[in-house]
Coordinates of C-alpha atoms in Angstrom, one line a residue:
M16 CA 3.3 -8.7 2.6
R17 CA 5.1 -5.3 2.5
L18 CA 7.0 -4.5 5.6
E19 CA 6.8 -1.1 7.2
K20 CA 9.8 0.8 8.5
H21 CA 9.2 -0.1 12.1
H22 CA 9.0 -3.9 11.2
Y23 CA 12.7 -3.8 10.2
F24 CA 13.7 -2.4 13.5
Y25 CA 11.7 -5.1 15.3
L26 CA 13.2 -7.8 13.1
F27 CA 16.7 -6.5 13.7
V28 CA 16.2 -6.5 17.6
G29 CA 14.5 -9.8 17.6
F30 CA 17.1 -11.7 15.6
L31 CA 19.9 -9.9 17.3
F32 CA 18.5 -11.2 20.6
L33 CA 18.3 -14.7 19.1
G34 CA 22.0 -14.4 18.0
V35 CA 23.1 -13.2 21.4
V36 CA 21.4 -16.0 23.4
S37 CA 21.7 -19.0 20.9
V38 CA 25.2 -20.1 21.8
N39 CA 24.3 -20.9 25.4
L40 CA 20.6 -21.6 24.7
F41 CA 20.8 -24.3 22.1
S42 CA 24.0 -26.0 23.3
D43 CA 24.0 -28.8 25.8
G44 CA 24.7 -28.2 29.4
M45 CA 22.8 -26.0 31.9
F46 CA 23.0 -24.1 35.1
M47 CA 22.1 -26.3 38.0
D48 CA 18.8 -24.7 39.0
G49 CA 17.4 -24.8 35.5
L50 CA 18.7 -28.3 35.0
F51 CA 16.7 -29.3 38.2
Y52 CA 13.5 -27.6 36.9
A53 CA 13.8 -29.3 33.4
A54 CA 14.3 -32.8 35.1
I55 CA 11.4 -32.2 37.5
A56 CA 9.1 -31.0 34.6
R57 CA 10.0 -34.0 32.5
N58 CA 9.4 -36.4 35.4
M59 CA 6.0 -34.8 36.0
A60 CA 5.3 -35.4 32.3
H61 CA 6.1 -39.1 32.7
G62 CA 4.1 -39.5 35.8
L63 CA 6.9 -39.3 38.4
G64 CA 5.6 -36.9 41.0
S65 CA 2.6 -34.7 40.6
F66 CA 1.8 -31.0 40.2
W67 CA 1.7 -30.5 44.0
Q68 CA 4.3 -33.1 44.8
P69 CA 7.1 -32.6 42.2
H70 CA 9.9 -35.2 42.1
L71 CA 13.6 -34.9 41.2
S72 CA 15.1 -38.3 42.1
Q73 CA 14.7 -41.1 44.6
T74 CA 17.7 -39.8 46.5
L75 CA 17.5 -36.0 46.2
F76 CA 14.3 -34.0 46.5
S77 CA 12.0 -37.0 46.0
E78 CA 9.4 -34.3 47.1
F79 CA 10.5 -31.0 45.8
Y80 CA 9.0 -28.1 47.8
E81 CA 11.9 -25.6 47.2
H82 CA 9.6 -23.4 44.8
P83 CA 5.9 -23.3 43.9
P84 CA 5.0 -25.7 41.1
L85 CA 3.3 -23.7 38.3
A86 CA 6.3 -23.1 36.1
L87 CA 7.3 -26.7 36.5
G88 CA 3.8 -27.8 35.7
L89 CA 3.6 -25.7 32.5
Q90 CA 7.0 -26.9 31.3
S91 CA 5.8 -30.5 31.9
V92 CA 3.0 -29.8 29.4
A93 CA 5.6 -28.8 26.9
F94 CA 7.3 -32.2 27.6
R95 CA 4.1 -34.1 27.1
V96 CA 3.4 -32.4 23.8
F97 CA 6.9 -32.3 22.3
G98 CA 8.8 -35.1 23.8
D99 CA 12.0 -35.4 25.8
S100 CA 14.5 -33.5 23.7
I101 CA 16.8 -31.1 25.6
Y102 CA 15.4 -28.4 23.2
V103 CA 12.0 -28.6 24.9
E104 CA 13.1 -26.6 28.0
R105 CA 15.2 -24.4 25.9
L106 CA 12.4 -23.5 23.5
Y107 CA 10.1 -23.1 26.5
S108 CA 12.4 -20.7 28.0
L109 CA 12.7 -18.8 24.7
F110 CA 9.0 -18.7 24.5
T111 CA 8.7 -17.0 27.8
Y112 CA 10.9 -14.2 26.6
L113 CA 9.1 -13.8 23.4
S114 CA 5.9 -13.5 25.4
M115 CA 7.5 -11.0 27.7
G116 CA 8.7 -9.0 24.6
S117 CA 5.2 -9.1 23.1
L118 CA 3.7 -7.8 26.4
M119 CA 6.2 -5.0 26.7
V120 CA 5.3 -3.8 23.2
L121 CA 1.5 -3.9 24.4
I122 CA 2.5 -1.9 27.5
W123 CA 4.4 0.6 25.3
G124 CA 1.3 1.0 23.2
K125 CA -0.8 1.7 26.4
I126 CA 1.7 4.3 27.5
T127 CA 2.5 6.1 24.2
N128 CA -0.6 5.2 22.1
D129 CA 1.8 4.0 19.4
R130 CA 3.6 0.6 19.2
K131 CA 5.9 1.5 16.4
R132 CA 8.8 2.4 18.7
G133 CA 8.3 -0.3 21.2
W134 CA 11.5 -1.9 19.8
I135 CA 13.6 0.7 21.7
A136 CA 12.5 -1.0 25.0
L137 CA 13.3 -4.4 23.6
F138 CA 16.7 -3.3 22.5
L139 CA 17.5 -1.8 25.9
L140 CA 16.3 -5.0 27.5
L141 CA 18.7 -7.0 25.4
T142 CA 21.6 -5.0 26.7
I143 CA 20.8 -5.5 30.4
G144 CA 23.3 -7.9 32.1
G145 CA 22.0 -11.3 33.1
L146 CA 19.2 -11.5 30.7
P147 CA 20.9 -13.7 28.1
W148 CA 22.1 -16.0 30.9
A149 CA 18.5 -16.3 32.2
V150 CA 17.1 -17.2 28.8
A151 CA 19.6 -20.0 28.3
N152 CA 19.3 -21.5 31.9
N153 CA 15.6 -22.1 32.3
V154 CA 15.1 -20.1 35.6
L155 CA 11.7 -19.9 37.1
E156 CA 11.7 -16.1 36.9
N157 CA 11.3 -16.4 33.1
T158 CA 7.8 -17.7 33.6
M159 CA 7.0 -15.4 36.5
G160 CA 8.1 -12.5 34.3
V161 CA 5.3 -13.3 31.8
F162 CA 2.7 -13.0 34.5
T163 CA 4.2 -9.6 35.9
C164 CA 4.3 -8.1 32.5
L165 CA 0.8 -9.4 31.8
S166 CA -0.5 -7.8 35.1
V167 CA 1.0 -4.4 34.4
W168 CA -0.7 -4.4 30.8
L169 CA -4.0 -5.4 32.3
I170 CA -3.8 -2.7 35.1
L171 CA -3.0 -0.1 32.4
G172 CA -5.9 -1.3 30.3
S173 CA -8.3 -0.9 33.3
L174 CA -7.8 2.8 33.2
E175 CA -9.6 2.9 29.9
N176 CA -13.3 3.4 30.4
G177 CA -13.1 2.1 34.0
R178 CA -12.8 -1.5 33.0
R179 CA -12.1 -2.8 36.5
F180 CA -12.5 -6.5 35.4
R181 CA -9.0 -6.1 34.1
V182 CA -7.7 -5.4 37.6
V183 CA -9.3 -8.7 38.6
L184 CA -7.6 -10.4 35.7
A185 CA -4.3 -8.7 36.8
G186 CA -4.7 -10.1 40.2
L187 CA -5.4 -13.6 38.8
S188 CA -2.2 -13.2 36.8
L189 CA -0.3 -12.3 39.8
S190 CA -1.8 -15.5 41.6
M191 CA -0.1 -17.4 38.7
G192 CA 3.2 -15.6 39.3
L193 CA 2.9 -16.5 43.0
L194 CA 2.5 -20.1 42.0
A195 CA 5.4 -19.9 39.6
K196 CA 8.2 -18.5 41.8
G197 CA 6.7 -17.1 45.0
F198 CA 6.5 -13.6 46.6
F199 CA 9.0 -11.9 44.3
C200 CA 6.1 -10.8 41.9
L201 CA 4.0 -9.0 44.5
Y202 CA 5.7 -5.7 44.0
I203 CA 3.2 -5.3 41.1
W204 CA 0.6 -4.5 43.8
D205 CA 2.2 -1.0 43.9
V206 CA 1.4 -0.3 40.3
P207 CA -2.0 1.4 40.9
F208 CA -0.4 3.7 43.5
F209 CA 2.5 4.7 41.3
L210 CA 0.2 5.3 38.5
W211 CA -1.8 7.6 40.7
L212 CA 1.2 9.3 42.2
F213 CA 2.9 10.1 38.8
R214 CA 0.2 10.3 36.2
R215 CA -2.9 11.1 38.1
Q216 CA -5.2 9.4 35.6
S217 CA -7.6 8.6 38.4
G218 CA -8.5 9.8 41.8
F219 CA -7.1 8.5 45.1
R220 CA -10.3 6.6 45.9
R221 CA -10.2 4.8 42.5
M222 CA -6.5 3.9 43.2
A223 CA -7.2 2.6 46.6
A224 CA -10.1 0.5 45.3
D225 CA -8.1 -0.8 42.5
T226 CA -5.3 -1.7 44.9
G227 CA -7.8 -3.6 47.1
I228 CA -9.2 -5.4 44.2
L229 CA -5.7 -6.3 42.8
V230 CA -4.7 -7.7 46.3
G231 CA -7.9 -9.6 46.9
S232 CA -8.0 -11.3 43.4
T233 CA -4.3 -12.2 43.9
L234 CA -4.8 -13.9 47.2
L235 CA -8.2 -15.4 46.9
P236 CA -7.3 -18.1 44.5
I237 CA -4.3 -19.0 46.7
A238 CA -6.6 -19.1 49.8
F239 CA -9.1 -21.3 47.8
L240 CA -6.4 -23.8 46.9
Y241 CA -5.0 -23.7 50.4
G242 CA -8.4 -24.3 51.9
F243 CA -9.8 -26.9 49.7
L244 CA -6.9 -28.9 48.3
P245 CA -4.9 -30.8 50.9
A246 CA -2.1 -31.5 48.4
A247 CA -1.8 -27.8 47.7
Q248 CA -1.9 -26.9 51.4
N249 CA 0.9 -29.4 52.0
N250 CA 3.0 -27.9 49.2
M251 CA 2.5 -24.4 50.4
N252 CA 3.3 -25.2 54.0
H253 CA 6.6 -26.9 53.1
Y254 CA 7.5 -24.0 50.7
F255 CA 6.7 -21.3 53.3
S256 CA 8.5 -22.9 56.2
E257 CA 11.6 -24.5 54.5
Q258 CA 12.2 -21.9 51.8
V259 CA 10.7 -18.5 52.8
V260 CA 11.1 -18.5 56.7
N261 CA 14.3 -20.5 56.7
S262 CA 15.9 -18.4 54.0
I263 CA 15.1 -15.1 55.8
L264 CA 16.3 -16.4 59.2
N265 CA 19.0 -19.0 58.6
V266 CA 20.5 -18.8 55.0
Q267 CA 23.2 -16.3 54.0
T268 CA 24.6 -16.1 50.5
V269 CA 25.9 -12.5 50.6
S270 CA 27.9 -10.5 53.1
T271 CA 25.8 -7.4 53.0
R272 CA 22.0 -6.7 52.4
F273 CA 23.0 -4.1 49.9
A274 CA 24.5 -6.8 47.6
I275 CA 21.2 -6.9 45.5
I276 CA 21.6 -3.1 44.9
G277 CA 25.0 -3.6 43.5
K278 CA 23.9 -6.4 41.4
F279 CA 20.9 -4.4 40.0
L280 CA 23.2 -1.4 39.2
H281 CA 25.7 -3.6 37.6
N282 CA 23.2 -5.1 35.3
I283 CA 21.5 -1.8 34.2
L284 CA 24.8 -0.1 33.5
P285 CA 25.0 -1.0 29.8
P286 CA 21.5 0.6 28.9
L287 CA 22.2 3.6 31.1
V288 CA 25.5 4.1 29.2
L289 CA 23.8 3.9 25.9
G290 CA 21.0 6.2 27.0
S291 CA 23.6 8.7 28.2
I292 CA 25.4 8.7 24.9
A293 CA 22.0 9.3 23.1
V294 CA 21.2 12.2 25.3
A295 CA 24.7 13.7 24.9
A296 CA 24.6 13.4 21.1
A297 CA 21.1 15.0 21.0
L298 CA 22.2 18.0 23.2
R299 CA 25.3 18.4 21.1
Q300 CA 23.1 18.7 18.0
G301 CA 21.3 21.6 19.6
R302 CA 18.2 19.7 20.9
D303 CA 16.3 21.7 23.5
K304 CA 16.9 20.4 27.0
K305 CA 13.2 20.5 27.7
V306 CA 12.6 17.5 25.4
L307 CA 14.2 15.4 28.2
Q308 CA 11.3 16.4 30.5
A309 CA 8.5 15.3 28.2
N310 CA 8.3 11.7 29.6
R311 CA 10.1 12.3 32.9
R312 CA 7.1 11.4 35.1
I313 CA 6.4 8.2 33.1
A314 CA 10.1 7.2 33.5
L315 CA 10.1 7.9 37.2
M316 CA 6.9 5.8 37.6
F317 CA 8.5 2.9 36.0
L318 CA 11.7 3.4 38.1
A319 CA 9.6 3.5 41.3
I320 CA 7.8 0.2 40.3
V321 CA 11.3 -1.3 39.7
L322 CA 12.8 -0.2 43.0
S323 CA 9.7 -1.6 44.8
G324 CA 10.7 -5.0 43.2
V325 CA 14.3 -4.8 44.2
L326 CA 14.5 -3.2 47.7
P327 CA 12.4 -5.9 49.5
I328 CA 15.0 -8.5 48.6
M329 CA 17.2 -6.8 51.1
I330 CA 15.1 -8.4 53.9
S331 CA 17.1 -11.6 53.5
L332 CA 20.9 -12.3 53.2
K333 CA 19.9 -15.0 50.8
Q334 CA 20.2 -13.1 47.5
S335 CA 20.8 -13.8 43.9
G336 CA 20.8 -11.6 40.9
F337 CA 18.1 -13.6 39.1
Y338 CA 15.6 -13.0 41.9
I339 CA 15.1 -9.5 40.3
L340 CA 14.9 -10.6 36.7
T341 CA 11.2 -9.6 36.4
V342 CA 11.9 -5.9 37.0
Y343 CA 14.2 -5.5 34.0
P344 CA 11.4 -5.4 31.3
L345 CA 9.9 -2.5 33.3
F346 CA 13.2 -0.8 33.7
A347 CA 13.8 -1.0 30.0
L348 CA 10.3 0.5 29.3
G349 CA 10.8 3.3 31.7
L350 CA 14.2 4.3 30.1
A351 CA 12.8 3.8 26.7
C352 CA 10.0 6.2 27.5
Y353 CA 12.6 8.7 28.8
L354 CA 14.7 8.5 25.6
D355 CA 11.8 8.3 23.1
P356 CA 11.5 12.1 22.7
V357 CA 15.3 12.2 22.1
L358 CA 15.4 9.2 19.6
G359 CA 12.1 9.8 18.1
P360 CA 13.1 12.7 15.6
W361 CA 16.1 10.6 14.6
I362 CA 14.1 7.5 13.9
D363 CA 11.4 9.5 12.1
G364 CA 14.0 11.1 9.9
F365 CA 15.2 7.7 8.9
R366 CA 13.2 7.6 5.7
P367 CA 12.5 4.2 4.0
E368 CA 13.5 5.4 0.5
A369 CA 16.8 6.8 1.8
R370 CA 20.1 5.0 1.0
G371 CA 20.9 4.7 4.6
F372 CA 17.7 2.7 5.3
G373 CA 18.5 0.4 2.4
I374 CA 21.8 -0.5 4.0
F375 CA 20.0 -1.0 7.3
K376 CA 17.6 -3.5 5.6
K377 CA 20.6 -5.4 4.3
V378 CA 22.2 -5.4 7.8
T379 CA 18.9 -6.7 9.2
A380 CA 18.9 -9.5 6.7
G381 CA 22.4 -10.3 7.6
V382 CA 21.5 -10.4 11.3
V383 CA 18.6 -12.8 10.5
V384 CA 20.8 -15.2 8.5
A385 CA 23.6 -15.0 11.1
A386 CA 21.4 -15.6 14.1
V387 CA 19.5 -18.6 12.5
S388 CA 22.9 -20.1 11.4
L389 CA 24.4 -19.6 14.9
A390 CA 21.5 -21.2 16.5
L391 CA 21.6 -24.2 14.1
L392 CA 25.3 -24.7 14.7
Q393 CA 24.7 -25.3 18.3
I394 CA 22.7 -28.5 17.7
G395 CA 24.7 -31.4 19.1
R396 CA 27.3 -29.1 20.8
V397 CA 28.1 -29.2 24.4
G398 CA 28.5 -25.7 25.9
R399 CA 29.3 -26.3 29.5
D400 CA 30.2 -29.1 31.8
K401 CA 31.5 -31.0 28.8
E402 CA 33.1 -33.9 30.6
T403 CA 30.2 -34.3 33.0
V404 CA 27.6 -34.3 30.1
A405 CA 29.5 -36.8 28.1
D406 CA 30.1 -39.2 31.1
C407 CA 26.5 -38.9 32.2
R408 CA 25.1 -40.0 28.8
A409 CA 27.7 -42.8 28.6
V410 CA 26.8 -44.1 32.1
I411 CA 23.1 -43.9 31.4
D412 CA 23.4 -45.8 28.1
H413 CA 25.0 -48.7 30.2
V414 CA 22.9 -48.7 33.4
G415 CA 19.5 -47.8 31.8
E416 CA 16.9 -45.3 32.6
G417 CA 15.5 -45.2 36.1
A418 CA 18.5 -46.9 37.7
V419 CA 19.7 -46.1 41.1
V420 CA 23.6 -45.8 41.3
N421 CA 25.8 -45.7 44.3
I422 CA 28.2 -42.7 44.5
C423 CA 30.9 -41.8 47.0
P424 CA 29.5 -39.7 49.8
D425 CA 31.8 -36.9 49.1
M426 CA 30.2 -36.6 45.6
Y427 CA 26.7 -36.1 47.0
D428 CA 26.9 -32.3 46.9
E429 CA 27.7 -32.3 43.3
W430 CA 24.2 -30.9 42.6
G431 CA 24.7 -30.5 38.8
L432 CA 25.7 -34.3 38.6
H433 CA 22.4 -35.2 40.2
G434 CA 20.6 -32.8 37.7
Y435 CA 22.2 -34.2 34.6
F436 CA 21.6 -37.9 35.6
S437 CA 17.9 -37.1 36.4
R438 CA 17.4 -34.9 33.3
Y439 CA 18.9 -37.4 30.9
G440 CA 17.9 -40.7 32.3
K441 CA 15.8 -40.4 35.5
V442 CA 18.9 -42.0 37.2
S443 CA 19.2 -41.4 41.0
L444 CA 22.5 -41.2 42.8
D445 CA 22.7 -42.8 46.2
P446 CA 25.5 -42.0 48.7
D447 CA 24.4 -44.6 51.2
L448 CA 27.2 -47.3 51.0
K449 CA 25.2 -49.5 53.5
N450 CA 22.6 -49.9 50.7
P451 CA 24.7 -51.4 47.9
R452 CA 23.4 -50.9 44.4
R453 CA 24.4 -52.9 41.3
Y454 CA 26.5 -50.0 39.9
F455 CA 28.8 -47.5 41.6
L456 CA 30.0 -44.2 40.3
A457 CA 33.3 -42.7 41.5
V458 CA 36.1 -40.4 40.8
D459 CA 39.7 -41.3 40.9
G460 CA 40.8 -41.9 44.5
C461 CA 37.3 -42.1 45.9
C462 CA 36.1 -45.0 48.1
R463 CA 39.0 -47.3 47.0
S464 CA 38.7 -49.9 49.8
H465 CA 34.9 -50.1 49.3
L466 CA 35.3 -50.6 45.5
A467 CA 38.1 -53.1 45.8
Q468 CA 36.0 -55.3 48.0
K469 CA 32.8 -55.4 46.1
Y470 CA 33.1 -53.9 42.6
S471 CA 34.9 -54.2 39.3
P472 CA 35.4 -51.5 36.7
V473 CA 33.0 -51.2 33.7
D474 CA 34.8 -50.8 30.4
I475 CA 33.0 -47.6 28.9
A476 CA 34.4 -44.4 27.5
T477 CA 34.3 -41.9 30.4
T478 CA 36.7 -39.0 31.4
K479 CA 35.9 -37.6 34.8
Y480 CA 33.9 -40.4 36.4
K481 CA 34.4 -44.2 36.5
L482 CA 31.6 -46.7 36.6
Y483 CA 31.9 -50.0 38.6
R484 CA 29.6 -53.0 38.8
R485 CA 29.1 -55.5 41.6

């Protein structure tokens, strides 16, 4: 098959993305939250816990209601199909971003009526801070981002020939977003309003009706599940009271409500700098300033949608940068739309038969080879928490899968340790010294008198932790 010019740009961006994320994505070791989610999904695949009652371990989150269960359930399907390898959750996470990227190109096509330059938005997304980290660490926002992008694409499609059924589908997609990570996806409800405000492709009544349909088709499936499935009702009640209400009223992770704004601005700085350089270069070449106004309203529309996803986070002092991950594809699309009239003539002038494009094709081939090689080199490599990962695997090999092991009470809040033991071997860590187990895991200087009375050391190769047996 003969590749067109734009295919090379897509290949370049796609494999550049793979190269950027592969070092952390395909090496062993993971951020605590993503580790928990992978362990819970694997447990669910093996019949430990259920969709509405997920399970991490016997001693920590035996019933996990910290987040809605859909992303965990979808990942559990991947474990059922592909087995227990650590690459299952990693490839699942990568798949969510491939899906988001595909949907971004479809959205670009709806906005510009041409998908050939959709790679500009993908390249800008790649430069946003925090995105490579999110891909590698299996956060729930990865799954939710697929549903938010799908909803936006469906809403845009509904404007063609009055196909309101797509608005219903967009609402159903947001229902799944709700069940993946909660209320963070509901800013998409604002999309019909901002489409009307900035593009005026439909009247006010149509916008109001579409918004009502979107909200209703989002909430009705949730209401049905809540009303007719007791297990779903129990899950939602726990999530709302323990995670939502408690987080707003009692949990503080930042010193100011504006922290999320600072994080957002920090993450979008790289694409803004690149965009500014492109604009400055175009103006220096004598490009008319009016060209910058061509897609201004579209860019402002996307910016308004993005801000409607960021600003509500300020309600709570429990904030984290990955809460707003789903807005970045839309930000990249908005910025790409703004820059397209500037970059378009340059890209169009990059002729396939030119020597420069031949060099670019060779560079693209080099990026493909380098990215694939870099990914393959990570197989078997531990990227983070090296001592913990090695010790966990050695201990699990000795105590066996599904064991319950005592630990020093002071070690109980080493959440990553719980995650690794659960993910690698379904092993639970019990800090209750009044409930003695066959094995005891400790660090040097921990619970010395207790260990001296009842336990003897096990001779296995560990570095950070020591295993004892009764």
